[in-house]
Coordinates of C-alpha atoms and ligand atoms in Angstrom, one line a residue:
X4 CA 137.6 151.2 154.2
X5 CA 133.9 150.4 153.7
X6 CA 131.6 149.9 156.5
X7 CA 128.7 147.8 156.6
X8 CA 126.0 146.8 158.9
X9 CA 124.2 144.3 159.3
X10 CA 121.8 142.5 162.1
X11 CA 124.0 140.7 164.8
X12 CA 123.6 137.1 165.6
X13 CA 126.8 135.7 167.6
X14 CA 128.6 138.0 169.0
X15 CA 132.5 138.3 168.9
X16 CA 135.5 139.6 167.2
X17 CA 137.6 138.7 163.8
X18 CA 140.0 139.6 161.0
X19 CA 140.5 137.8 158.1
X20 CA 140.3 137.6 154.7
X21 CA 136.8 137.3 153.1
X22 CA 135.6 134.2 151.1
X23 CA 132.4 134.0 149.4
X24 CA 130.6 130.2 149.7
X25 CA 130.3 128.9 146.7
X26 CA 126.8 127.2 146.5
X27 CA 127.1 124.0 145.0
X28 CA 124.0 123.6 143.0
X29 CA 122.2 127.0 141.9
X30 CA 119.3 127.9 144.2
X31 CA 118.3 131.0 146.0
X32 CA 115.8 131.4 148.4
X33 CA 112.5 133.3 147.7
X34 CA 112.9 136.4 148.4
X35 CA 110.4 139.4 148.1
X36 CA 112.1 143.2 147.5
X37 CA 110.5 146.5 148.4
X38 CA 111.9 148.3 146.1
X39 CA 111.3 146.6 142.4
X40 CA 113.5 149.4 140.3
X41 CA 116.4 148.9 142.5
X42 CA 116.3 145.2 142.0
X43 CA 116.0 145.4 138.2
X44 CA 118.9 147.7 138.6
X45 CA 120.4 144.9 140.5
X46 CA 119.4 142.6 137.5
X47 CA 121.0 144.5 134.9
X48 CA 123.5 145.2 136.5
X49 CA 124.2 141.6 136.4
X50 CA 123.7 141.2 133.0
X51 CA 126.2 143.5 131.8
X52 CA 128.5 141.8 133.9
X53 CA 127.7 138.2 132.6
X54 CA 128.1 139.6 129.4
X55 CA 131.5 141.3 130.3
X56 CA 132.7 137.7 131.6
X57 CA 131.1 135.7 128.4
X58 CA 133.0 138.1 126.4
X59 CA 136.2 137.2 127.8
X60 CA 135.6 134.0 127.6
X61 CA 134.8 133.8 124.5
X62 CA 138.2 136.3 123.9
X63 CA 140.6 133.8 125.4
X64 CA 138.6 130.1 124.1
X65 CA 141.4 128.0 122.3
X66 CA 138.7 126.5 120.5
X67 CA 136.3 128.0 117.5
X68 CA 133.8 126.1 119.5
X69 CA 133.8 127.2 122.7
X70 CA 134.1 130.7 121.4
X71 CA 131.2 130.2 119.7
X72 CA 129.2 129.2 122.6
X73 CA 130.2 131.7 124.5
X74 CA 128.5 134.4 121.8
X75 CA 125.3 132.3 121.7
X76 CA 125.4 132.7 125.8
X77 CA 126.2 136.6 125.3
X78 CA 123.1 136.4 122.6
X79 CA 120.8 135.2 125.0
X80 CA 121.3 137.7 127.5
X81 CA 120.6 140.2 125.7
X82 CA 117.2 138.3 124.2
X83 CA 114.3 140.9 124.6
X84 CA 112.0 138.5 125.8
X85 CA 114.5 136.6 128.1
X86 CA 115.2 140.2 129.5
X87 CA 111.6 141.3 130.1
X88 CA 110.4 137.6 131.2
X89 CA 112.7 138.5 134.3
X90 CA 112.1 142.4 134.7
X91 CA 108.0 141.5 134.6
X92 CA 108.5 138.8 137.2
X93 CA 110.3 141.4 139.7
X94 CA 107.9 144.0 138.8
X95 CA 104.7 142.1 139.4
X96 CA 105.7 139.7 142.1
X97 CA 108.5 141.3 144.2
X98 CA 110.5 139.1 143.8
X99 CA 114.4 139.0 144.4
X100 CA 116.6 139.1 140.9
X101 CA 117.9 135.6 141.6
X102 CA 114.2 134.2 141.9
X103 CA 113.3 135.9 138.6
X104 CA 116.2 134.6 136.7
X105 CA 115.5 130.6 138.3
X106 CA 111.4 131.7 137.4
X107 CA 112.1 132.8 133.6
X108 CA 114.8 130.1 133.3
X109 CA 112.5 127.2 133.8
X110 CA 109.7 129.1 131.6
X111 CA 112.1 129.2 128.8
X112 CA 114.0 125.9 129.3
X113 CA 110.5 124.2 129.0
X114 CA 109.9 126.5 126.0
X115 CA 112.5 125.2 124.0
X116 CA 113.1 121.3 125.4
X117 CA 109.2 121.5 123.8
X118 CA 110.2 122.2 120.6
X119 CA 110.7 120.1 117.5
X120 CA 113.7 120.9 116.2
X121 CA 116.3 119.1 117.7
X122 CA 118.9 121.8 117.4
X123 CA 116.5 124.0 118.8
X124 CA 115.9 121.6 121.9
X125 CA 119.5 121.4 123.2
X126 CA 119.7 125.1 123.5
X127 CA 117.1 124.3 126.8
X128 CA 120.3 123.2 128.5
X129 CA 122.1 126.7 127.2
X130 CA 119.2 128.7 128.7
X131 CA 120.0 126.7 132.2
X132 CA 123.5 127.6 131.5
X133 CA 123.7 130.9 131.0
X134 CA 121.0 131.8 133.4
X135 CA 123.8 129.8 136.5
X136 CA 125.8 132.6 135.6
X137 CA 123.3 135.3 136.3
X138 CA 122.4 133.4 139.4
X139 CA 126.2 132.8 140.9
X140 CA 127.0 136.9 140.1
X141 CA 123.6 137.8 142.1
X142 CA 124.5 135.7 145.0
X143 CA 128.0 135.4 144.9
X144 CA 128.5 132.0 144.6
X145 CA 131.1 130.1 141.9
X146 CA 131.0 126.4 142.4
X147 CA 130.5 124.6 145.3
X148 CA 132.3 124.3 148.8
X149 CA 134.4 126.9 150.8
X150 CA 137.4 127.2 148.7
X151 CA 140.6 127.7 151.1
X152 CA 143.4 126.3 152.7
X153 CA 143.4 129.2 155.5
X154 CA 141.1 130.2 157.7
X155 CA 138.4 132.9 156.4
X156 CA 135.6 135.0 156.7
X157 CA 132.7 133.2 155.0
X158 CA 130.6 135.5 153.0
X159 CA 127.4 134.1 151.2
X160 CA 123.6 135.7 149.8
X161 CA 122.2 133.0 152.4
X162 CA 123.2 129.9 154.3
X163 CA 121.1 126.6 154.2
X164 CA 121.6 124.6 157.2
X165 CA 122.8 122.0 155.1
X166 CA 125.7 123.4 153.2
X167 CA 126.7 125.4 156.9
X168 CA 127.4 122.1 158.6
X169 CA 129.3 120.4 155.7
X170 CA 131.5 122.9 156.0
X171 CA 135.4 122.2 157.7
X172 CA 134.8 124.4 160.9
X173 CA 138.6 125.0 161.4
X174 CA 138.4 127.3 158.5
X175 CA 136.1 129.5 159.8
X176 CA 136.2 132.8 161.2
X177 CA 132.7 133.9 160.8
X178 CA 130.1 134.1 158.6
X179 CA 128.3 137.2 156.8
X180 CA 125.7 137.1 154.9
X181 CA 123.4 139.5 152.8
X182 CA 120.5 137.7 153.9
X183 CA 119.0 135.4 156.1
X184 CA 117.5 135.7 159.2
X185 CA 119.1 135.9 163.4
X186 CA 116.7 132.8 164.0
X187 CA 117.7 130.3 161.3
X188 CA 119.2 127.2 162.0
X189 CA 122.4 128.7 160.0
X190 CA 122.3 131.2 162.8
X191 CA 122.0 128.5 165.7
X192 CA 125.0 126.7 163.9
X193 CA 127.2 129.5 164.5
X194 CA 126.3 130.0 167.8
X195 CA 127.4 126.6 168.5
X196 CA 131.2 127.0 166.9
X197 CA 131.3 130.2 169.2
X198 CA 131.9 132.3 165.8
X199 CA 130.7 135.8 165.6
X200 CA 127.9 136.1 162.9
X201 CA 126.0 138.9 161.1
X202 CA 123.0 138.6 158.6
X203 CA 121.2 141.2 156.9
X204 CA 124.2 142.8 155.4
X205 CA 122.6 143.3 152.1
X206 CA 123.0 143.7 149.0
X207 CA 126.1 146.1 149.4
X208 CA 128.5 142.9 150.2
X209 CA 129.7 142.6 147.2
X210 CA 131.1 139.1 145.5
X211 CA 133.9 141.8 144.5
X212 CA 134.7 141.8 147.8
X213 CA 136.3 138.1 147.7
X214 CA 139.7 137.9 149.1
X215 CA 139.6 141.6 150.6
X216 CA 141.1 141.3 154.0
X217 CA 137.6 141.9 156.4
X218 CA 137.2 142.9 160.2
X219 CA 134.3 141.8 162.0
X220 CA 132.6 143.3 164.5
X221 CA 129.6 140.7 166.0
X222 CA 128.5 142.6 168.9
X223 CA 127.3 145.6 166.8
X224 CA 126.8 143.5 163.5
X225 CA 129.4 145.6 161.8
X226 CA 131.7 144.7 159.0
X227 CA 134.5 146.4 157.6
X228 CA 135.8 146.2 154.2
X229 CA 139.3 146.8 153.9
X230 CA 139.7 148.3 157.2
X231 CA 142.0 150.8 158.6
X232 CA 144.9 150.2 161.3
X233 CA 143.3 151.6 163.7
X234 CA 139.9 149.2 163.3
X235 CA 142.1 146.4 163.4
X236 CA 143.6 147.5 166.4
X237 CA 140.1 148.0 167.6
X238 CA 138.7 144.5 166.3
X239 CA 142.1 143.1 167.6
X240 CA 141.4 144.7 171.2
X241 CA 138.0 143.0 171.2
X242 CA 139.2 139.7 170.9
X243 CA 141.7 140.0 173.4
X244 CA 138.9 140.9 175.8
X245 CA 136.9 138.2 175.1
X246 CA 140.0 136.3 175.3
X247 CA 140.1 137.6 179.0
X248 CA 136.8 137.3 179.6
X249 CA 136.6 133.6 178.7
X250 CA 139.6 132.8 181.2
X251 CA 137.6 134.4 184.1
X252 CA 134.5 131.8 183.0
X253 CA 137.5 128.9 183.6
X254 CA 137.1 128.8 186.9
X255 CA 133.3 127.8 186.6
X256 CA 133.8 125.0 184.8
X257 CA 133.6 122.2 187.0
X258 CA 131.3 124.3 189.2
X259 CA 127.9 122.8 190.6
X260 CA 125.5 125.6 188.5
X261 CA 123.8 126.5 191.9
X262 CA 121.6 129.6 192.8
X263 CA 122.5 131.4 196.7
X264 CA 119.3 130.1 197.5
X265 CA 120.6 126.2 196.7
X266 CA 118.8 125.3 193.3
X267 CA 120.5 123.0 191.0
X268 CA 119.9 123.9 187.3
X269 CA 122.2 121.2 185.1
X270 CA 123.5 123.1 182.2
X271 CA 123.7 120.8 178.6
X272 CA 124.9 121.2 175.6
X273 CA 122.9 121.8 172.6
X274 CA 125.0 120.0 169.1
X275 CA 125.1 119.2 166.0
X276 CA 127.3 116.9 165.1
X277 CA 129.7 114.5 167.3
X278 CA 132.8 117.0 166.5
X279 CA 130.4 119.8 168.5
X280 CA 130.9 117.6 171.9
X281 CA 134.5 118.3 172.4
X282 CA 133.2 122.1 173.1
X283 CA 130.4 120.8 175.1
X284 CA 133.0 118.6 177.3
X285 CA 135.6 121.6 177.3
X286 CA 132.8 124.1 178.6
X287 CA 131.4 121.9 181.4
X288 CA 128.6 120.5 180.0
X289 CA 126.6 118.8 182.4
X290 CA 125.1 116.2 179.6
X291 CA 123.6 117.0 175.8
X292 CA 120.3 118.5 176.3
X293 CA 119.5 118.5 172.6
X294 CA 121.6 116.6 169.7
X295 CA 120.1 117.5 166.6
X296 CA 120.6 114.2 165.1
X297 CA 119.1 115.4 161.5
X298 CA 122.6 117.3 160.8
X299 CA 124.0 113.5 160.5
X300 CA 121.9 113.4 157.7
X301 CA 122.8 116.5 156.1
X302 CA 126.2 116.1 156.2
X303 CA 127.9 113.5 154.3
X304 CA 125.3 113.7 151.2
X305 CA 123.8 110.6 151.8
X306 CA 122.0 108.9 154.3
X307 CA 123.7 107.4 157.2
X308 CA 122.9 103.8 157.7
X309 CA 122.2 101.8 160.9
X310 CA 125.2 100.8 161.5
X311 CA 127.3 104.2 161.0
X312 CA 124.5 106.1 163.4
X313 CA 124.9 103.2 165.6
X314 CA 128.8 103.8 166.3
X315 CA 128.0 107.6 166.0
X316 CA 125.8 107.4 168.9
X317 CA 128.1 104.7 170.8
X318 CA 131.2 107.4 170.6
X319 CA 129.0 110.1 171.5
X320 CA 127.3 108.4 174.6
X321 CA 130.9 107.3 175.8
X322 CA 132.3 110.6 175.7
X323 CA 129.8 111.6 177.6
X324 CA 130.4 109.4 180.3
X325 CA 127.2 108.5 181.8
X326 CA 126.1 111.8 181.7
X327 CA 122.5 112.0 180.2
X328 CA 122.1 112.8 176.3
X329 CA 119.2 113.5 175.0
X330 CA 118.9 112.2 171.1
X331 CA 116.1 113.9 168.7
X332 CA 115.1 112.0 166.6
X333 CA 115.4 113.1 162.7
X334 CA 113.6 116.9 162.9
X335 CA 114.0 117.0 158.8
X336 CA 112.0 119.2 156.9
X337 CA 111.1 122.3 157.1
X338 CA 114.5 124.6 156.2
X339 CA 116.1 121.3 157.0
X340 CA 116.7 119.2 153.8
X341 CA 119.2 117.1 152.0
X342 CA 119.8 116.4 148.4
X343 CA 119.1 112.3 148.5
X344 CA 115.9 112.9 150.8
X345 CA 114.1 114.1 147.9
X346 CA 112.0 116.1 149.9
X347 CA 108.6 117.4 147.5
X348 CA 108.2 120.8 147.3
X349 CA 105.8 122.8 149.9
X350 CA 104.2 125.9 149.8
X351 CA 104.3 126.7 153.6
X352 CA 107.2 123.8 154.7
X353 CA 107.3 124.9 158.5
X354 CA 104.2 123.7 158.7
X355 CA 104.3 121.2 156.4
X356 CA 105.6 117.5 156.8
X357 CA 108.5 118.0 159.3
X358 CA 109.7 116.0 162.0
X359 CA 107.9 113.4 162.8
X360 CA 105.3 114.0 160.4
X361 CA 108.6 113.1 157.8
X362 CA 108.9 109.8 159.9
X363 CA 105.4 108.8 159.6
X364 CA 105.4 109.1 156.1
X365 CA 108.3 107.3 155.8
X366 CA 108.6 105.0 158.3
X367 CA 111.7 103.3 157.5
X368 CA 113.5 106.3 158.4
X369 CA 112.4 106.3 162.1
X370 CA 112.7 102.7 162.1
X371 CA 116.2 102.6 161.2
X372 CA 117.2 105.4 163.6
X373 CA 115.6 103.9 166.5
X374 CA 117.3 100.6 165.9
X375 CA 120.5 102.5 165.7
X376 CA 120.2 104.5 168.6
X377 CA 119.0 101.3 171.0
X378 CA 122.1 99.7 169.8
X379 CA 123.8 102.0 171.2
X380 CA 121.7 102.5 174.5
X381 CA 124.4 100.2 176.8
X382 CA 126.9 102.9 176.1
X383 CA 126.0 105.7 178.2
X384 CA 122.9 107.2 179.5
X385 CA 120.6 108.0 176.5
X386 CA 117.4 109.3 176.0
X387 CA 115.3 109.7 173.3
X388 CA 113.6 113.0 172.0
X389 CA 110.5 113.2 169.2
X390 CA 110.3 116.6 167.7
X391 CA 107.0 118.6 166.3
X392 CA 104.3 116.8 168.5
X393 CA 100.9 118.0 168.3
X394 CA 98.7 115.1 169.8
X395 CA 98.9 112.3 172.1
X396 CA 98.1 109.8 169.4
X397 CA 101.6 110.9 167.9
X398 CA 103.5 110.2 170.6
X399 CA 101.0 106.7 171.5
X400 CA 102.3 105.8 167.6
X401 CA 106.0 106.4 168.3
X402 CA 105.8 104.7 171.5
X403 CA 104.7 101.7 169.5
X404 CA 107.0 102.2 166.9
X405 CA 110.0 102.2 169.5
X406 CA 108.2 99.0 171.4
X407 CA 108.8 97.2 168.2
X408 CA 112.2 98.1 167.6
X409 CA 113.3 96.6 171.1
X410 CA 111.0 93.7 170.2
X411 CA 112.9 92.9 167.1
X412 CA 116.5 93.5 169.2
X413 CA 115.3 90.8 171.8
X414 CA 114.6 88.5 169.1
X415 CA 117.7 89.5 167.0
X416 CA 119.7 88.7 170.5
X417 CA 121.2 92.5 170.3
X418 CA 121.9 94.0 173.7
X419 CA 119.9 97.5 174.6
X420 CA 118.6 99.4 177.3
X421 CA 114.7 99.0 177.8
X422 CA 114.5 102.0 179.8
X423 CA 115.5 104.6 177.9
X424 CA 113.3 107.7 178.4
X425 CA 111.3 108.4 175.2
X426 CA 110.3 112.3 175.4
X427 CA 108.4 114.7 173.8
X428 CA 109.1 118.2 172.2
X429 CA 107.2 121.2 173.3
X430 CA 107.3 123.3 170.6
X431 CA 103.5 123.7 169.5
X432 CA 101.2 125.6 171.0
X433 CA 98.9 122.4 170.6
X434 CA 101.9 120.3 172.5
X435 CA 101.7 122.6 175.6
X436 CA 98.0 123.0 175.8
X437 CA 97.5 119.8 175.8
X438 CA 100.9 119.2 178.0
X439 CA 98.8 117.4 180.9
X440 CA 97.7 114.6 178.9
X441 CA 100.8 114.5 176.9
X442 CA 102.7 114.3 180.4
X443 CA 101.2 110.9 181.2
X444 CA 102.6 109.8 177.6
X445 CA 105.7 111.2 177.8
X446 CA 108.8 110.6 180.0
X447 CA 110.3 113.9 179.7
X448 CA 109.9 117.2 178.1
X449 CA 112.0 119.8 176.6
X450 CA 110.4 122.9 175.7
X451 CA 111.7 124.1 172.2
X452 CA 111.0 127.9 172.1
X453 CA 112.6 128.2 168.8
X454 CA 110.0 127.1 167.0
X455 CA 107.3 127.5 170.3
X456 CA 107.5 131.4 169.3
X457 CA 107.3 130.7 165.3
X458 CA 104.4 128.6 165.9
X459 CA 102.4 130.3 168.6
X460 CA 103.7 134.2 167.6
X461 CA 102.6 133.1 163.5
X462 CA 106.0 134.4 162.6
X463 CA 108.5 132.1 159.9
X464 CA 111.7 132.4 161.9
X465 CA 113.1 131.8 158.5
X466 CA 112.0 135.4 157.3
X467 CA 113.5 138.7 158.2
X468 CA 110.8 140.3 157.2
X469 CA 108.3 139.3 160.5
X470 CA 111.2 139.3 162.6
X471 CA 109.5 142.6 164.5
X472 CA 106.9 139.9 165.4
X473 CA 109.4 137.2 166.4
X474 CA 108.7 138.3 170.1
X475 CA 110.2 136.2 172.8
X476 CA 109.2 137.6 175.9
X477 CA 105.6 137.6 174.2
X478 CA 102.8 137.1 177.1
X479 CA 101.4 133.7 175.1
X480 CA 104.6 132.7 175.0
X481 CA 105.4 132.7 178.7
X482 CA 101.9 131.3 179.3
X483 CA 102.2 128.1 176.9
X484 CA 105.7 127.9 178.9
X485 CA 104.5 127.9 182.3
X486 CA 101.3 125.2 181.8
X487 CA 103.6 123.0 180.2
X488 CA 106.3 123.8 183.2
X489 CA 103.1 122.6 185.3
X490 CA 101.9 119.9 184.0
X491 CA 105.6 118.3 184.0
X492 CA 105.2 119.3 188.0
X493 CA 101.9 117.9 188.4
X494 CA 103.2 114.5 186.9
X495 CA 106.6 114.1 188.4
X496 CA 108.3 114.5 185.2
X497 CA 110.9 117.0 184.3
X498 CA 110.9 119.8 181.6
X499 CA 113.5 121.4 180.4
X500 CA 114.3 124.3 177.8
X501 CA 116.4 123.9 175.1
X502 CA 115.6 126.6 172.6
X503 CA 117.8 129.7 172.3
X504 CA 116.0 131.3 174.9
X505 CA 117.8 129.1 177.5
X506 CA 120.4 130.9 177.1
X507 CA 118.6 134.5 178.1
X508 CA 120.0 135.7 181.6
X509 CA 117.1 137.8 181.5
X510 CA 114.8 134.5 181.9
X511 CA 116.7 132.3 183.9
X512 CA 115.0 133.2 187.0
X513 CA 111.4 132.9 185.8
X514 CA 111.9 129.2 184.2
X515 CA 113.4 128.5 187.7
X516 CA 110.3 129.7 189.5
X517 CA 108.4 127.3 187.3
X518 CA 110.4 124.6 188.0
X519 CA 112.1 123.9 185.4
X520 CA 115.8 122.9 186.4
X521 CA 117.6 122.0 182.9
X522 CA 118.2 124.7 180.4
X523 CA 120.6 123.4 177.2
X524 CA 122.4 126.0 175.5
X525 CA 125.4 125.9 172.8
X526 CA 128.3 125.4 174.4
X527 CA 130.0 128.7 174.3
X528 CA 127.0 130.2 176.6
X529 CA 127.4 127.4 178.9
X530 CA 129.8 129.2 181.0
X531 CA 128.4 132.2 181.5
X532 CA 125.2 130.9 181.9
X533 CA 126.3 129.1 185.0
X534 CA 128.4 132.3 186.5
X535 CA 124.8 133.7 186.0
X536 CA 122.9 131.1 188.1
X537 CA 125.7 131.3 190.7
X538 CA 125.2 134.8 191.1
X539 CA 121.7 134.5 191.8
X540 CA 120.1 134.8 195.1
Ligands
PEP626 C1 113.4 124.7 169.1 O1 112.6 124.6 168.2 O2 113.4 125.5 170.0 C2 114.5 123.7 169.1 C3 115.3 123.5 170.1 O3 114.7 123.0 168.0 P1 115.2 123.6 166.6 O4 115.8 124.9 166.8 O5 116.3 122.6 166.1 O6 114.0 123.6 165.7
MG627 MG1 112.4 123.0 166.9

């Protein structure tokens, strides 16, 4: 048995048999290493194993050909300069093995596709070729999906949100990953299927591992390789309590989520998709604080047209049954992206052209979601959420943007709802500073402390490395919380909270002394959440 740990994200128990994601295009993310000699170990290490599988290849090719290819793959690996092209790039910039490969790939793709002979030119394409193979042993991947009939433990170098939600949640147990960080949307994801989670596991979770049976341990962010009897008895035990636990929750699901002293605090849902409201419904949700509507677009590999969103909304709002759901609008970029978006490359993306910023720049995208989603307005009781606000000429803009959308239905005789809220995000410092004068703009508020502590704390929730500074019980914090808490007072509008920290028992009782009396969580923590409220005084 092998024992690993790792940093734990959702807590829970399972047992299964390990699967590593296969990534479907080749792509790490940048990564920096401490320790440069271990990584170049790591590199060659990889090496000799790409030449151990070219080899075979080349061994068992029918075909002159294709054995012949093979060699010329096993030739390039073992090019000097190839070689020290990716060693240098470790050893000067830090970098991860996988980002030096991708780095001294493209150098010497372009070197050759540059050249005149033409022979000469089409061995570019061998360069990218062999150096997919480097990439996939260094991060475990093979070739796109999640490869199984049953359901596994997923095991992957990293997660992008993206490739996380395409996959067929039935089949998983949990995830593992090498990398990664506890604040990632990957991470958020798993909190809403309820599936225990670790990250950080590094480098010691082998690809080898594939198809070893795996016990996982979420509350300590262990994982066992191979494990013993008597850790599966353990692992077993754990599920049984939490089993137990959540039939003791049952009987606060149709509970009012009251404090002894009388205060209501409605309890949403946070989701991704539309199959993430049957375990809002199931858990008691009191109406979807937060749908993440961008996940629509990164889940089908293309872009979901009006009419598709439309009927997505419709279902969703009908489900709901007249209990309040609160839409965001596309929050794209950022770690957020999708193959047909096309998205240009950025140097600091979190604070780059995300969210509505995406939207201004390419209007059409707004505009169709908009008309979508007040198509579907007479189904239920929608409201309307714009992420990544920084100034109250944003939200005048999208105010107009919306007025237009409702003129064009009127004209276009479609039925809609003209007063659906239209709300604003808190997740900048600049948004809750200037709270008060984004209150009389705004219909509603929902405080977003995910990104409220990246943005105000300076610290990429995206990088493990600044995680020690990923502080959310950070004084600034709590004061950009409580004036924007105010100024919702002050104007008769409500704030809520529907960042992760919603979900902290240890907070619940401060954002109630502020006022605020909606916290949106992922469904699993709805329940206890509310046997929390109920037990205070
Ligand atoms: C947040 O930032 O707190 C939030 C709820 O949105 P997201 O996590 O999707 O950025
Ligand atoms: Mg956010």
């Amino acid at each position: 048995m092998l024992i690993l740990h790792g940093h734990a994200v959702c807590s829970g128990a399972a047992v299964g048999r390990l699967r590593f994601y296969r990534h479907g295009r080749v792509s790490a993310q940048l990564r920096h290493v401490e320790d440069a000699g271990q990584e170049i170990e790591r590199l060659r290490h990889a090496l000799s194993r790409a030449e151990q599988e070219l080899e075979d290849l080349a061994e068992n090719a029918g075909e002159q050909e294709a054995a012949e290819i093979m060699e010329l793959h096993r030739m390039m690996l073992a090019d000097k300069d190839f070689r020290a092209a990716m060693e240098g790039r470790i050893r000067e910039k830090g970098i991860a093995a996988e980002n030096a490969v991708l780095e001294a790939s493209a150098e010497f793709e372009a070197l050759f596709s540059t050249m005149d002979d033409e022979y000469m030119r089409a061995r570019s394409a061998d360069v990218r070729d062999v150096s997919a193979r480097l990439v996939r042993i260094l991060t475990g991947a093979v070739a796109g999906g999640l490869d199984t009939s049953v359901p596994v433990i997923v095991a992957a170098d990293d997660l992008a949100p993206s490739e996380t939600v395409q996959m067929d949640k039935s089949r998983i147990l949990a995830f593992v990953t090498m990398f990664g960080s506890p604040n990632s949307h990957t991470a958020i994801l798993s909190g809403i299927l309820g599936v225990p989670a670790i990250v950080q596991l590094g480098t010691d979770l082998l690809p080898e591992f594939d198809g070893k049976l795996a016990a996982v341990d979420g509350d300590s962010g262990t994982l066992y390789i191979d494990p013993d009897e008597e850790t599966v008895a353990m692992i077993r035990q754990k599920q049984e309590d939490s089993q137990r636990i959540r039939q003791e929750l049952e009987s606060f699901r149709t509970k009012e989520s009251r404090t002894g002293s009388g205060i209501s605090v409605r309890v949403c849902a946070n989701i991704s998709t539309p199959e993430d409201l049957r375990a809002a419904v199931e858990n008691g949700a009191e109406g979807i604080g937060l749908f993440r509507s961008e996940f629509l677009y990164m889940e089908s590999g293309q872009r979901p047209d009006e009419d598709r969103q439309a009927m997505i909304y419709r279902r969703v709002l009908k489900e709901m049954g007249g209990r309040r759901t609160v839409v965001r609008t596309i929050d794209l970029g950022a770690d957020k992206g999708a193959e047909w978006l096309k998205l240009p490359h950025e140097e600091n993306p979190a604070l780059g052209c995300r969210g509505i910023r995406l939207c201004f720049s390419r209007p059409e995208l707004l505009h169709e979601q908009l008309r979508a989603l007040y198509r579907a307005s007479p189904s239920g009781d929608l409201a309307i959420l714009f992420p990544m606000v920084t100034s109250c000429g944003e939200v005048k803009r999208l105010r107009e943007m919306a007025r237009q959308v409702r003129e064009e239905l009127r004209m276009e005789e479609i039925p809609f709802r003209e007063d659906v809220p239209l709300g604003v995000m808190i997740e900048t410092p600049a948004a809750a500073l200037i709270s008060r004068d984004l209150a009389r703009e705004a219909d509603f508020f929902s405080i977003g402390t995910n990104d409220l502590i990246q943005y105000t704390l300076a610290a990429d929730r995206q990088n493990p490395h600044v995680e020690q500074y990923w502080d959310p019980y950070h004084p600034a914090v709590r004061e950009l919380i409580r004036i924007t808490a105010q100024a919702a007072r002050e104007a008769g509008i409500s704030a809520a909270v529907c960042g992760e920290l919603a979900a902290d028992p240890k907070l619940t009782e401060y954002f109630i002394s502020l006022g605020i009396h909606e916290l949106s969580v992922s469904p699993p923590q709805i329940l206890p959440l509310r046997r929390h409220i109920c037990s205070l005084p």
